[in-house]
XYZ file of C-alpha atoms in Angstrom:
516
model
C -7.384 17.751 26.153
C -5.179 18.927 29.335
C -2.386 16.558 28.217
C -3.026 17.733 24.546
C -2.074 21.142 25.902
C 0.766 20.277 28.127
C 2.175 18.364 25.406
C 1.977 21.303 22.805
C 3.544 23.528 25.078
C 6.697 21.204 26.306
C 7.352 21.280 22.336
C 6.818 24.855 21.484
C 9.299 25.146 24.497
C 11.692 23.016 22.455
C 11.118 19.949 24.857
C 11.903 16.381 23.901
C 8.904 14.171 23.408
C 9.577 10.446 24.781
C 7.203 7.523 24.266
C 7.493 3.941 24.082
C 6.494 3.441 20.562
C 6.483 6.195 17.803
C 4.325 5.099 14.912
C 5.249 7.243 11.621
C 2.372 7.640 9.318
C -1.244 8.448 9.927
C -2.742 6.675 7.011
C -4.585 3.154 6.819
C -1.724 1.317 8.183
C -0.624 4.007 11.111
C -4.184 4.190 12.409
C -4.847 0.472 12.129
C -1.472 0.152 14.021
C -2.466 2.340 16.696
C -5.434 0.913 17.301
C -3.751 -2.780 17.847
C -1.120 -0.885 20.064
C -3.665 0.389 22.528
C -5.366 -2.772 22.345
C -2.894 -5.233 22.870
C -0.485 -3.286 24.831
C -2.265 -1.086 26.864
C 0.672 0.203 28.903
C 2.540 1.449 26.104
C 2.536 5.390 25.354
C 2.566 6.167 21.953
C 2.506 9.092 19.470
C 2.049 9.185 15.432
C 3.895 11.492 13.513
C 2.188 12.659 10.267
C 3.920 14.910 7.595
C 0.096 16.217 6.452
C -2.134 18.240 8.464
C -4.825 15.664 8.641
C -5.127 11.986 8.419
C -5.787 9.396 5.699
C -2.432 8.963 3.447
C -3.046 7.880 0.114
C -6.745 8.536 0.650
C -6.116 12.440 1.183
C -3.065 12.536 -1.205
C -5.016 11.725 -4.033
C -7.912 14.156 -5.575
C -8.712 12.823 -9.101
C -11.588 12.387 -10.374
C -13.864 9.401 -9.270
C -10.832 8.249 -6.711
C -11.821 5.249 -5.015
C -10.380 1.798 -3.780
C -9.853 -1.116 -5.983
C -9.817 -3.431 -3.366
C -13.258 -4.414 -1.561
C -13.677 -2.444 1.677
C -14.756 -5.932 3.503
C -11.227 -6.725 3.461
C -9.518 -3.364 2.963
C -11.575 -2.206 6.046
C -9.871 -3.177 9.497
C -10.951 -6.482 11.068
C -11.979 -4.771 14.144
C -14.679 -2.409 12.374
C -17.265 -3.614 10.035
C -17.723 -1.850 6.878
C -21.410 -0.980 6.236
C -21.448 -0.132 2.223
C -20.557 -0.726 -1.022
C -17.796 -3.147 -1.288
C -15.542 -0.465 -3.788
C -15.969 3.024 -1.913
C -14.745 6.328 -2.673
C -11.926 8.115 -0.961
C -14.401 10.382 0.923
C -16.451 7.305 2.180
C -12.935 5.580 3.206
C -12.022 9.041 5.232
C -15.103 8.754 6.790
C -14.415 5.426 7.986
C -10.863 6.198 9.175
C -12.143 9.211 11.090
C -14.631 6.769 12.727
C -11.882 4.771 13.793
C -9.906 7.522 15.554
C -12.743 8.921 17.380
C -14.105 5.886 18.782
C -10.799 4.729 20.304
C -9.324 8.189 21.394
C -6.295 8.042 18.723
C -6.673 11.743 17.517
C -4.902 12.929 21.111
C -1.678 11.003 19.800
C -1.402 12.395 16.702
C 1.071 15.144 15.794
C 0.161 16.679 12.058
C 2.330 18.577 10.239
C 5.823 17.275 11.257
C 8.077 16.324 8.455
C 10.756 13.915 9.584
C 14.279 14.748 8.821
C 16.146 11.993 10.327
C 15.802 8.483 12.804
C 18.874 7.711 14.519
C 19.413 4.808 16.698
C 21.780 4.870 19.698
C 22.651 1.276 21.007
C 24.236 2.850 24.072
C 20.963 4.176 24.979
C 18.641 1.499 23.175
C 16.740 4.872 21.699
C 15.579 6.161 18.450
C 15.981 9.885 18.147
C 13.535 11.321 15.567
C 14.236 14.839 14.377
C 11.403 16.681 12.673
C 10.435 20.164 11.270
C 7.138 21.283 12.207
C 5.806 23.040 9.144
C 3.372 25.398 10.606
C 6.434 27.654 12.269
C 9.588 25.636 11.060
C 10.291 24.910 14.342
C 12.526 21.834 15.095
C 11.198 19.094 17.312
C 12.674 16.135 19.089
C 10.869 12.690 19.427
C 12.470 9.634 21.415
C 10.986 6.285 21.346
C 11.916 2.684 22.449
C 10.631 1.142 19.514
C 9.916 2.509 15.738
C 6.597 1.037 13.853
C 6.924 2.593 10.520
C 3.870 3.085 8.579
C 4.236 5.891 5.941
C 3.871 3.871 2.717
C 5.698 2.895 0.072
C 5.848 5.760 -2.597
C 6.529 9.608 -2.757
C 3.223 11.523 -1.951
C 4.715 14.962 -3.519
C 6.365 13.617 -6.259
C 5.235 11.293 -8.686
C 6.435 9.242 -11.376
C 6.656 11.230 -14.692
C 8.910 9.877 -17.447
C 11.157 12.010 -19.163
C 9.331 12.485 -22.281
C 10.345 14.949 -25.261
C 8.932 18.023 -25.980
C 6.872 18.049 -22.686
C 7.332 21.995 -22.158
C 6.343 22.340 -25.861
C 2.751 21.104 -24.870
C 0.502 24.826 -24.331
C -2.746 23.112 -22.635
C -2.944 21.534 -18.901
C -0.440 18.533 -18.340
C -0.948 17.268 -14.732
C 0.044 13.896 -12.949
C -2.999 12.361 -11.471
C -1.630 12.253 -8.049
C -1.243 16.022 -8.418
C -4.757 16.656 -9.763
C -6.613 19.750 -8.710
C -10.085 19.133 -7.769
C -11.171 22.816 -8.788
C -10.210 21.785 -12.595
C -13.349 22.130 -14.847
C -12.686 19.531 -17.684
C -16.418 20.084 -18.925
C -16.547 19.828 -22.874
C -12.679 19.297 -22.635
C -10.629 16.850 -24.870
C -8.596 14.779 -22.368
C -5.823 12.545 -22.924
C -5.231 9.902 -20.062
C -1.352 8.266 -20.224
C -1.458 4.980 -18.701
C -3.851 1.969 -18.333
C -3.676 0.683 -14.656
C -5.804 1.139 -11.780
C -5.657 5.032 -11.638
C -6.425 5.251 -15.709
C -9.107 2.561 -14.991
C -10.727 5.026 -12.443
C -10.318 8.715 -13.739
C -11.184 7.727 -17.663
C -15.048 6.665 -16.730
C -15.551 9.550 -14.559
C -13.577 12.243 -17.325
C -16.068 10.518 -19.786
C -19.128 11.520 -17.977
C -18.113 15.366 -18.769
C -15.492 15.705 -21.345
C -16.031 16.210 -24.883
C -14.155 12.819 -25.702
C -11.117 10.828 -23.682
C -8.425 9.072 -25.183
C -6.640 6.452 -23.265
C -2.670 6.247 -24.409
C -1.350 2.969 -23.169
C 2.061 1.209 -23.727
C 0.622 -1.914 -22.728
C -2.844 -3.107 -21.657
C -4.471 -3.838 -18.145
C -6.439 -6.779 -17.038
C -9.555 -5.887 -15.599
C -12.088 -7.246 -13.921
C -15.609 -6.053 -13.941
C -18.541 -6.896 -11.515
C -21.226 -5.071 -9.771
C -20.374 -2.768 -6.638
C -22.249 -5.008 -4.243
C -21.730 -8.146 -2.344
C -24.805 -10.535 -2.653
C -23.606 -12.425 0.578
C -23.560 -9.451 2.702
C -26.736 -8.047 1.337
C -28.868 -11.261 1.959
C -27.365 -11.589 5.559
C -28.301 -7.811 6.421
C -31.424 -8.435 5.006
C -31.923 -11.769 7.164
C -31.269 -9.264 10.016
C -27.597 -10.598 10.896
C -25.528 -8.378 13.051
C -22.867 -6.116 11.045
C -19.874 -7.758 13.263
C -20.821 -11.414 11.927
C -21.606 -9.932 8.181
C -18.286 -8.687 8.502
C -16.519 -11.635 9.361
C -18.669 -14.140 7.087
C -18.052 -11.900 4.183
C -14.381 -11.213 4.629
C -13.803 -15.010 5.220
C -15.432 -15.647 1.827
C -13.848 -13.147 -0.278
C -10.426 -14.338 1.107
C -11.594 -17.737 0.053
C -12.491 -16.627 -3.274
C -9.536 -14.575 -3.840
C -6.997 -17.151 -2.898
C -8.831 -19.578 -5.672
C -8.814 -16.721 -8.101
C -4.920 -16.130 -7.445
C -4.141 -19.856 -7.862
C -6.282 -20.246 -11.207
C -4.136 -16.989 -12.573
C -1.027 -19.134 -11.899
C -2.415 -22.673 -12.999
C -4.783 -21.568 -15.685
C -4.381 -17.701 -16.607
C -5.677 -18.777 -20.417
C -9.080 -19.574 -18.885
C -9.152 -16.787 -16.424
C -8.530 -14.497 -18.923
C -11.784 -15.985 -21.169
C -13.812 -15.524 -18.219
C -12.939 -11.555 -17.899
C -13.510 -11.261 -21.269
C -17.089 -12.380 -20.699
C -17.707 -10.297 -18.059
C -16.738 -7.428 -20.153
C -19.230 -8.707 -23.030
C -21.641 -9.200 -20.320
C -21.748 -5.704 -19.087
C -21.563 -3.869 -22.593
C -24.228 -5.881 -24.034
C -21.608 -6.804 -26.600
C -21.168 -10.207 -27.721
C -18.773 -9.314 -30.321
C -16.489 -6.888 -28.245
C -13.253 -6.914 -29.713
C -10.337 -6.962 -27.416
C -7.487 -7.028 -29.338
C -5.020 -5.011 -29.626
C -6.045 -2.717 -26.720
C -7.227 -5.194 -24.090
C -4.706 -8.167 -24.444
C -1.914 -7.572 -21.825
C 1.075 -9.002 -22.361
C 1.626 -10.743 -18.982
C -0.674 -13.269 -16.933
C -3.432 -12.107 -14.953
C -2.417 -10.916 -11.123
C 1.360 -10.601 -12.420
C 0.518 -6.753 -12.171
C -2.433 -5.655 -10.109
C -6.282 -6.839 -11.686
C -7.979 -3.505 -12.215
C -11.509 -3.692 -10.486
C -13.788 -1.920 -13.335
C -17.593 -1.505 -11.482
C -20.110 -2.258 -13.698
C -17.778 -2.438 -16.510
C -17.622 1.401 -16.215
C -14.280 1.849 -18.754
C -15.630 -0.636 -21.386
C -19.187 1.239 -21.608
C -17.626 4.411 -22.432
C -16.044 2.544 -24.861
C -18.837 1.282 -26.782
C -20.822 4.550 -26.197
C -18.271 6.303 -28.066
C -16.858 8.657 -25.268
C -13.636 6.611 -25.303
C -10.767 6.124 -27.424
C -8.184 3.744 -26.786
C -4.698 3.753 -28.297
C -2.048 1.239 -27.704
C 1.587 2.883 -28.776
C 4.537 4.420 -26.988
C 5.102 8.120 -27.061
C 7.612 9.768 -29.530
C 7.153 13.262 -28.531
C 4.826 16.155 -26.908
C 3.795 18.601 -29.156
C 2.066 22.090 -28.863
C -1.235 20.523 -28.935
C -1.047 16.911 -27.638
C 1.255 13.799 -28.406
C 2.999 12.555 -31.214
C 2.767 8.583 -30.983
C 5.761 6.675 -32.398
C 3.417 5.398 -35.178
C 2.928 8.864 -36.005
C -0.528 9.706 -34.759
C -1.051 12.829 -33.504
C -3.535 12.935 -30.380
C -4.621 16.079 -29.583
C -5.858 17.181 -26.335
C -6.885 20.439 -24.053
C -5.892 18.310 -20.668
C -3.194 15.661 -20.289
C -3.594 13.520 -17.197
C -0.605 11.386 -16.746
C -1.491 8.172 -14.911
C 2.185 6.742 -14.873
C 2.499 5.503 -11.476
C 4.358 6.267 -8.606
C 7.914 6.723 -7.102
C 9.042 4.309 -5.203
C 10.219 6.042 -1.569
C 11.630 3.338 0.850
C 11.061 4.157 4.386
C 9.857 7.600 3.475
C 13.211 8.643 1.889
C 13.995 9.519 5.562
C 17.823 9.360 6.359
C 18.150 6.349 8.991
C 21.495 5.939 11.137
C 22.817 2.998 13.398
C 25.290 4.407 15.893
C 26.413 6.882 13.525
C 26.295 4.479 10.457
C 24.190 5.535 7.654
C 21.485 2.801 6.540
C 21.015 1.578 3.152
C 18.235 -0.548 3.135
C 19.685 -2.760 0.225
C 22.524 -3.821 2.265
C 19.821 -5.192 4.977
C 17.874 -8.515 4.773
C 14.377 -8.225 5.171
C 12.627 -10.725 8.182
C 9.196 -11.363 6.787
C 9.207 -8.050 4.770
C 8.944 -5.917 8.256
C 12.289 -6.000 10.424
C 15.666 -5.775 8.611
C 19.299 -7.088 9.635
C 21.128 -4.507 11.224
C 18.144 -2.150 12.125
C 17.309 -2.840 15.950
C 13.663 -2.070 17.636
C 12.045 -1.026 14.128
C 9.408 -2.686 12.340
C 7.957 -1.445 8.962
C 4.150 -2.058 7.666
C 4.126 -3.158 3.925
C 0.811 -4.697 2.969
C -0.284 -6.916 -0.005
C -0.958 -5.932 -3.470
C -2.949 -9.044 -4.330
C -4.809 -9.197 -1.435
C -5.917 -5.744 0.630
C -3.070 -3.864 1.885
C -5.079 -3.725 5.246
C -5.218 -7.722 5.963
C -1.481 -7.534 6.639
C -1.639 -4.299 8.758
C -4.060 -6.223 11.183
C -1.686 -9.238 10.779
C 1.550 -7.266 11.853
C -0.186 -5.425 14.518
C -0.443 -8.725 16.167
C 3.202 -9.805 15.574
C 4.453 -6.215 16.510
C 2.459 -6.084 19.710
C 3.527 -10.071 20.675
C 6.795 -9.176 20.021
C 6.628 -5.665 22.482
C 4.974 -7.837 25.357
C 7.717 -10.691 24.564
C 10.616 -7.809 25.084
C 8.737 -6.542 28.114
C 8.917 -10.414 29.683
C 12.215 -10.899 29.516
C 12.935 -7.322 30.342
C 14.748 -6.405 27.135
C 15.448 -3.138 25.760
C 16.727 -4.237 22.498
C 15.282 -6.901 19.710
C 17.493 -7.508 16.263
C 16.869 -10.274 13.521
C 19.558 -11.735 12.331
C 20.470 -14.853 10.033
C 20.750 -17.753 11.673
C 23.440 -20.441 11.299
C 21.240 -22.419 9.089
C 21.047 -19.476 6.850
C 24.589 -19.755 6.206
C 25.373 -19.788 2.237
C 21.594 -18.780 1.531
C 21.256 -16.823 -1.488
C 20.575 -13.148 -1.147
C 18.151 -12.187 -3.675
C 16.227 -8.846 -4.646
C 12.921 -7.903 -2.807
C 10.617 -10.201 -5.020
C 11.185 -11.772 -8.107
C 9.954 -9.961 -11.528
C 7.924 -12.750 -12.806
C 5.745 -12.845 -9.315
C 4.852 -9.140 -9.074
C 6.634 -6.686 -11.630
C 4.982 -2.907 -11.394
C 6.928 -0.330 -12.999
C 7.248 1.685 -9.487
C 8.601 -1.409 -7.922
C 10.867 -2.817 -10.822
C 12.449 1.165 -11.198
C 13.345 0.974 -7.695
C 14.094 -2.550 -6.457
C 17.443 -1.610 -6.020
C 16.723 0.402 -3.101
C 14.719 -1.823 -1.496
C 16.130 -4.457 1.334
C 17.163 -7.640 0.112
C 15.134 -11.361 0.682
C 16.684 -15.140 1.280
C 14.827 -18.141 -0.362
C 13.413 -19.057 3.072
C 10.123 -18.131 4.050
C 11.608 -15.977 7.067
C 13.710 -13.898 5.020
C 11.010 -12.604 2.446
C 7.500 -11.025 1.843
C 6.194 -13.477 -0.136
C 3.204 -11.579 -0.784
C 0.785 -14.682 0.007
C -1.948 -13.784 2.788
C -2.948 -16.913 2.681
C 0.289 -18.678 3.717
C 0.852 -15.779 6.019
C -1.874 -16.168 7.910
C -1.269 -19.384 9.210
C 2.322 -18.615 9.712
C 2.166 -15.303 11.564
C 0.088 -16.540 14.702
C 2.822 -19.463 14.982
C 5.820 -17.440 14.725
C 8.485 -18.485 17.999
C 9.482 -15.232 19.349
C 12.008 -17.514 20.680
C 13.606 -18.592 17.651
C 17.143 -18.308 16.687
C 16.476 -14.872 14.250
C 15.602 -12.817 17.344
C 18.417 -11.421 19.522
C 17.165 -9.937 22.665
C 19.680 -7.467 24.293
C 22.404 -9.169 22.554
C 21.273 -12.924 23.132
C 19.690 -15.214 21.174
C 16.247 -16.297 23.180
C 16.570 -20.063 22.287
C 20.394 -20.350 22.893
C 19.478 -18.679 26.512
C 16.856 -21.626 26.736
C 19.550 -24.264 26.169
C 21.844 -22.791 28.798
C 19.307 -22.221 31.163
C 18.064 -25.951 30.935
C 21.521 -27.404 31.149
C 22.152 -25.786 34.667
């Protein structure tokens, strides 16, 4: 506590806080990364800068009805802390879990809440990052310096969601709100609610609204795939009933889920039509309707897992439909009116409340201005090393998780890699680490971050030109394949020619030393 008070006094007096490693963001990525840093690099000092007034990131931002995970918590939870509970968890349960991680590991004393970063500047002369921030409580300017910058701020704008430029939006007289900005105090009991969108957020809010609203209408431009299942894990329940300890249950269940997910992902590529038929059978089972009609509102135009496969616990969205509480309309918007939305086909959808579930606005590195030796960084001019480091930007790593597997699986793996890299720098006495294209990469085609036919959600396609670029080799891309990367990451050669320590390529140094 004394250390925390001294730190606060220094900052309030305009002092500069220096740490070995500065972590940006106290969400699921930042808290997990802090744990790995403490565990694997115990001699490193660190701080976490968080713009919100509390931890949680995504799970603190979203407060819409029914907000929950769309990944199972046995794999979304950290590998180092067993998850005990239902696989699909509420935001409240996830925040409680994260709070336990913070408290159990003494992470809280390192977090600087309410600090908005305004610039990150690298100096090659000093081998140092200077991070400028504004303390939101009083507007004071604060400075942090760090040898290494660990970006864990996520990939979307928490303040400004994506809302299309709809004609006539200002004409609407009811309540219009994007789900990301939902006020939990809003009473929708007995109201007509129109939800625009059909992805994971819509799949969450629609059943929740249907419980109390007079009626819910879901207006979608195109349908989404849904995976219906009970919100339980039979293997975990059996092991628990048999008296198996929770760490073992956590490890075994994670392994089983990841095996099943790998098989499912491959089947979505190899036999997408068969997978879709099986998804349909699950819907029929949970609704008790063998004749449930999927055309036209539940037949997507793309193959399963080309976008996120929305989890639907107990088939709740379909149960709302067969109960008459939900109407699905597949159409586009012509314009908003005073009472609702006029579709392109001429149907007027009247509503007291309209909720846009239209996705995120991509935010690369939190939209923070970065510079290297005074030159602004344009991320689209960089090439990514495995989706976490970038050519021309020293001593920095970015946590970018998975979309087909749980995000946190990559948080854990990147934690291992980054800590190994920091320890390798110490062993070499190096103050700077860069990644650069190797001689064998000469002439390699430089491409957008990801192929559109691999993964193409709207937020990513809208902002793909802002993202770093990739090559056509495994080292120079984020391939979204956990099952491949989990074998590759532990075997990354930190003396490979893509790593440059203090301006020297590690393997060239080894060759020169061997020749002496």
